[in-house]
Short mmCIF file of N, CA and C in Angstrom, two decimals:
data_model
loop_
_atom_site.label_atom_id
_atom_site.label_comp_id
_atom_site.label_asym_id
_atom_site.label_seq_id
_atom_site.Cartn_x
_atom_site.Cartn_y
_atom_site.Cartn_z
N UNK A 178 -33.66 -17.08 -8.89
CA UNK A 178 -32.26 -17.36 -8.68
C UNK A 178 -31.72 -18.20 -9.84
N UNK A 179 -30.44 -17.66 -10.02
CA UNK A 179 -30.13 -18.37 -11.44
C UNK A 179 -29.13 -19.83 -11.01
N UNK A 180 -29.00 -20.83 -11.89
CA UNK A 180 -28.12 -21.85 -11.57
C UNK A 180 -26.59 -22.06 -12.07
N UNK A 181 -26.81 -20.65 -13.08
CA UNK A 181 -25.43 -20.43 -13.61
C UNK A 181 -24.36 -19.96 -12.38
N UNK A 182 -23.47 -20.28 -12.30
CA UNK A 182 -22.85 -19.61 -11.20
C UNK A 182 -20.99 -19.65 -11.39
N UNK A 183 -21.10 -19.94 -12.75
CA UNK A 183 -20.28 -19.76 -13.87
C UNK A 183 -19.57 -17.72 -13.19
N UNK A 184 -20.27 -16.96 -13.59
CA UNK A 184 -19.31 -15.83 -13.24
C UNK A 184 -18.91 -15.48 -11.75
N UNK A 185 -19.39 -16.07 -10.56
CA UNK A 185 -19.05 -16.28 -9.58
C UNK A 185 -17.82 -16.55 -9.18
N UNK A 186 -17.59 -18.14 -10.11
CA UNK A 186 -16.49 -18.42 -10.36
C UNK A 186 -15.01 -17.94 -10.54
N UNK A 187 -15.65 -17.17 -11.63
CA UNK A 187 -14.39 -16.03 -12.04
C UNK A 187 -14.37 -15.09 -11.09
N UNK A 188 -14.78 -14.35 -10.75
CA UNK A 188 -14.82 -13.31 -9.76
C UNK A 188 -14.05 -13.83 -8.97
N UNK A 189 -13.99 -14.97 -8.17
CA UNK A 189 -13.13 -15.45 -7.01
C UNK A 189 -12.02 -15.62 -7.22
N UNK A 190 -11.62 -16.42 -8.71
CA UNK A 190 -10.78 -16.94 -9.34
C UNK A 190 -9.69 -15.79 -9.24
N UNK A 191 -10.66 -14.61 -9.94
CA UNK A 191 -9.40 -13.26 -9.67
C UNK A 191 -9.18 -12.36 -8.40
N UNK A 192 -9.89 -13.31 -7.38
CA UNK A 192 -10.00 -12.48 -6.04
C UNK A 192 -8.29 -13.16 -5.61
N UNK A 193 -8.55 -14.60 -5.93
CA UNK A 193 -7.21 -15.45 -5.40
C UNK A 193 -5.94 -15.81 -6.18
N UNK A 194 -6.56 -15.18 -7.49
CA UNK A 194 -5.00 -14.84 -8.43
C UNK A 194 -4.53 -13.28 -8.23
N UNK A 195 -5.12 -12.46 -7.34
CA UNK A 195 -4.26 -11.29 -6.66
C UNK A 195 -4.50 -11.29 -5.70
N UNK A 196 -4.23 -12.33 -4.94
CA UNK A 196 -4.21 -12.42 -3.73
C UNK A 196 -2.37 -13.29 -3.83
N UNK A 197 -2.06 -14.06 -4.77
CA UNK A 197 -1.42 -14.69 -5.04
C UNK A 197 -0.08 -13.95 -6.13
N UNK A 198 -0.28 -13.08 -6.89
CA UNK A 198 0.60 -11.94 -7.04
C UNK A 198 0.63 -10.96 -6.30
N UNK A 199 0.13 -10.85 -5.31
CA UNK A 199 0.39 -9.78 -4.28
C UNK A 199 1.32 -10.36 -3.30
N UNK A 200 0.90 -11.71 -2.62
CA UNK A 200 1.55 -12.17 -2.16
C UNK A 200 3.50 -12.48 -2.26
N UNK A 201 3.08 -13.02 -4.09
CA UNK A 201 4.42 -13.46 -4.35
C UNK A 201 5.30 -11.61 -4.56
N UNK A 202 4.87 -10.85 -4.98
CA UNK A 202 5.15 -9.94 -5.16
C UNK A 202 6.18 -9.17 -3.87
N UNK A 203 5.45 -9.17 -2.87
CA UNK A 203 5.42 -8.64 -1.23
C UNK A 203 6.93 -9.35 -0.60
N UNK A 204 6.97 -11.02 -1.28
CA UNK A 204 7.75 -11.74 -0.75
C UNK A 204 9.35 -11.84 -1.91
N UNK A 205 8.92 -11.40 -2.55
CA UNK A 205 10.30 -10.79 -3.78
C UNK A 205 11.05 -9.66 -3.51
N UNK A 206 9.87 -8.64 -2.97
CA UNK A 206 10.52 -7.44 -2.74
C UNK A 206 11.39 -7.59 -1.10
N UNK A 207 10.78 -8.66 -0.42
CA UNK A 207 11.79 -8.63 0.60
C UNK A 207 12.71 -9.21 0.60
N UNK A 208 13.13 -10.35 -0.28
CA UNK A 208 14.08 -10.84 -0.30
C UNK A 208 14.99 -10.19 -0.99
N UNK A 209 14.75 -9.59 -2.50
CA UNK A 209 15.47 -8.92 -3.20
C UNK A 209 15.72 -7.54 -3.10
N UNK A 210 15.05 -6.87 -1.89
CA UNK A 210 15.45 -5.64 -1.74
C UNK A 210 14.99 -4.59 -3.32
N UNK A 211 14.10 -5.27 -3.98
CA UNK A 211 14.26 -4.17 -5.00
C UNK A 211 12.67 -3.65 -5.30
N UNK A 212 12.89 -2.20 -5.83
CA UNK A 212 11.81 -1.92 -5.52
C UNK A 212 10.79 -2.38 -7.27
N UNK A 213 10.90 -3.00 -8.08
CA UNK A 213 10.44 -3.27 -9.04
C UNK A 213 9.73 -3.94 -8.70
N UNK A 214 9.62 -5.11 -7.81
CA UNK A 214 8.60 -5.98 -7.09
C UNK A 214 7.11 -5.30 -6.82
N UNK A 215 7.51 -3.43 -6.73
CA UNK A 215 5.80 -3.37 -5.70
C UNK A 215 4.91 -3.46 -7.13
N UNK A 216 5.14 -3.02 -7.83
CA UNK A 216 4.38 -3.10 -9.56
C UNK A 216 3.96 -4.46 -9.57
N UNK A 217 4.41 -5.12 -9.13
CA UNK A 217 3.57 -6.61 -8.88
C UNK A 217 2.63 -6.63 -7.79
N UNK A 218 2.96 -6.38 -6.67
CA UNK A 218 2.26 -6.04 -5.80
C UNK A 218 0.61 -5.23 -5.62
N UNK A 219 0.69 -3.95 -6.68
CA UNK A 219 0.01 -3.06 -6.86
C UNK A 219 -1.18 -3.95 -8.00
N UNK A 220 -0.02 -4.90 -8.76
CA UNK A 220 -1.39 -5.24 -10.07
C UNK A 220 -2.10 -6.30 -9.03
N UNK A 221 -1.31 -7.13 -8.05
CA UNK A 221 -1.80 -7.95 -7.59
C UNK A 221 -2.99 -7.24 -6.37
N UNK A 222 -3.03 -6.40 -6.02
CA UNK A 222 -4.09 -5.78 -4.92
C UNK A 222 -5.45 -4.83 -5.90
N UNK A 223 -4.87 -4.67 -7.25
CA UNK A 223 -6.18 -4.15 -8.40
C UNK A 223 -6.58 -5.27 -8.67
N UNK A 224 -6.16 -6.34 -8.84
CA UNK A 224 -6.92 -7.91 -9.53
C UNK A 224 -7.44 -8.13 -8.48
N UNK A 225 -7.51 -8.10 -7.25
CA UNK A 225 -8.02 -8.61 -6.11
C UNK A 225 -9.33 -7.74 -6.03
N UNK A 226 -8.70 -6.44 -6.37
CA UNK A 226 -10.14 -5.78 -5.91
C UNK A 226 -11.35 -5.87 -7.16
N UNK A 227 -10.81 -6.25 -7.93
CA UNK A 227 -11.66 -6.06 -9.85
C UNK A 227 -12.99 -7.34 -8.93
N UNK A 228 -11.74 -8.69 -8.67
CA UNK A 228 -12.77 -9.90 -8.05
C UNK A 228 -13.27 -9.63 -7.04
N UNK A 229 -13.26 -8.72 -6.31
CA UNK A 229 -14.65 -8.41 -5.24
C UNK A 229 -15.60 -7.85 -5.80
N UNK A 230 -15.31 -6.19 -6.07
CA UNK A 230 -16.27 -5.83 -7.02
C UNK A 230 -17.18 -6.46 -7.37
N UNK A 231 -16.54 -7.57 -8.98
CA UNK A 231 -17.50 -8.38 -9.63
C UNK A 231 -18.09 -9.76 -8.38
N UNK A 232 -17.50 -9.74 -7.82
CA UNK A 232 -18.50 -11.20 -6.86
C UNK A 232 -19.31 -10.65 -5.59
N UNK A 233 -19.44 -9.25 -5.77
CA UNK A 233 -20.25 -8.40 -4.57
C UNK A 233 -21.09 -8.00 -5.49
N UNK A 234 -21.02 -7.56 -6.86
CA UNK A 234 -22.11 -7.15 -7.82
C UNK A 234 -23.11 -8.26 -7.94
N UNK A 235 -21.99 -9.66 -8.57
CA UNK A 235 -22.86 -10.67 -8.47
C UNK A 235 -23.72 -11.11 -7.50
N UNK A 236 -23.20 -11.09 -6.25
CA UNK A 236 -24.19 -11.38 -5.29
C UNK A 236 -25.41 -10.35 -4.58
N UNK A 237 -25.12 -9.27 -5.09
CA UNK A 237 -26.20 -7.79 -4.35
C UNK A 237 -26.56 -7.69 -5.59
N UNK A 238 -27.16 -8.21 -6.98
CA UNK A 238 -27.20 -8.10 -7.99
C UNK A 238 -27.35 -6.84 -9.02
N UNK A 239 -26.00 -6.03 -8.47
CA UNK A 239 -25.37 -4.74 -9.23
C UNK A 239 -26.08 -3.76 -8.54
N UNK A 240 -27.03 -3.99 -8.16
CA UNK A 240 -28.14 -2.60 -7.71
C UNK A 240 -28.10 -1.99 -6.42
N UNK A 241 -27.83 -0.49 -5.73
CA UNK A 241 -28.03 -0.47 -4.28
C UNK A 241 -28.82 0.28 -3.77
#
């Protein structure tokens, strides 16, 4: 087991920075009625998923 846990880090980091443009995204488009908001939305639910991916690789260590 390694003690680096350095890319873990990141992985989460971008689990909860599109979790956080998805969010703000979701809450633009309802207030503003416009549909340019979901393009935020959409990058914010691919960044979310990039950080699972990488923090489910990291932890099942890539192999299945």
């Amino acid at each position: 087991m390694s003690t680096n846990t350095s890319p873990r880090r990141w992985a989460l980091l971008l689990v909860m920075a599109g979790v956080l443009a998805a969010m703000t995204g979701t809450t633009a488009a309802f207030v503003t009625h416009e549909h340019a908001w979901r393009l935020l939305v959409a990058a914010g639910c691919f960044v979310h998923f990039i950080g699972l991916v990488l923090y489910s690789r990291r932890r099942t260590g890539g192999a299945r």
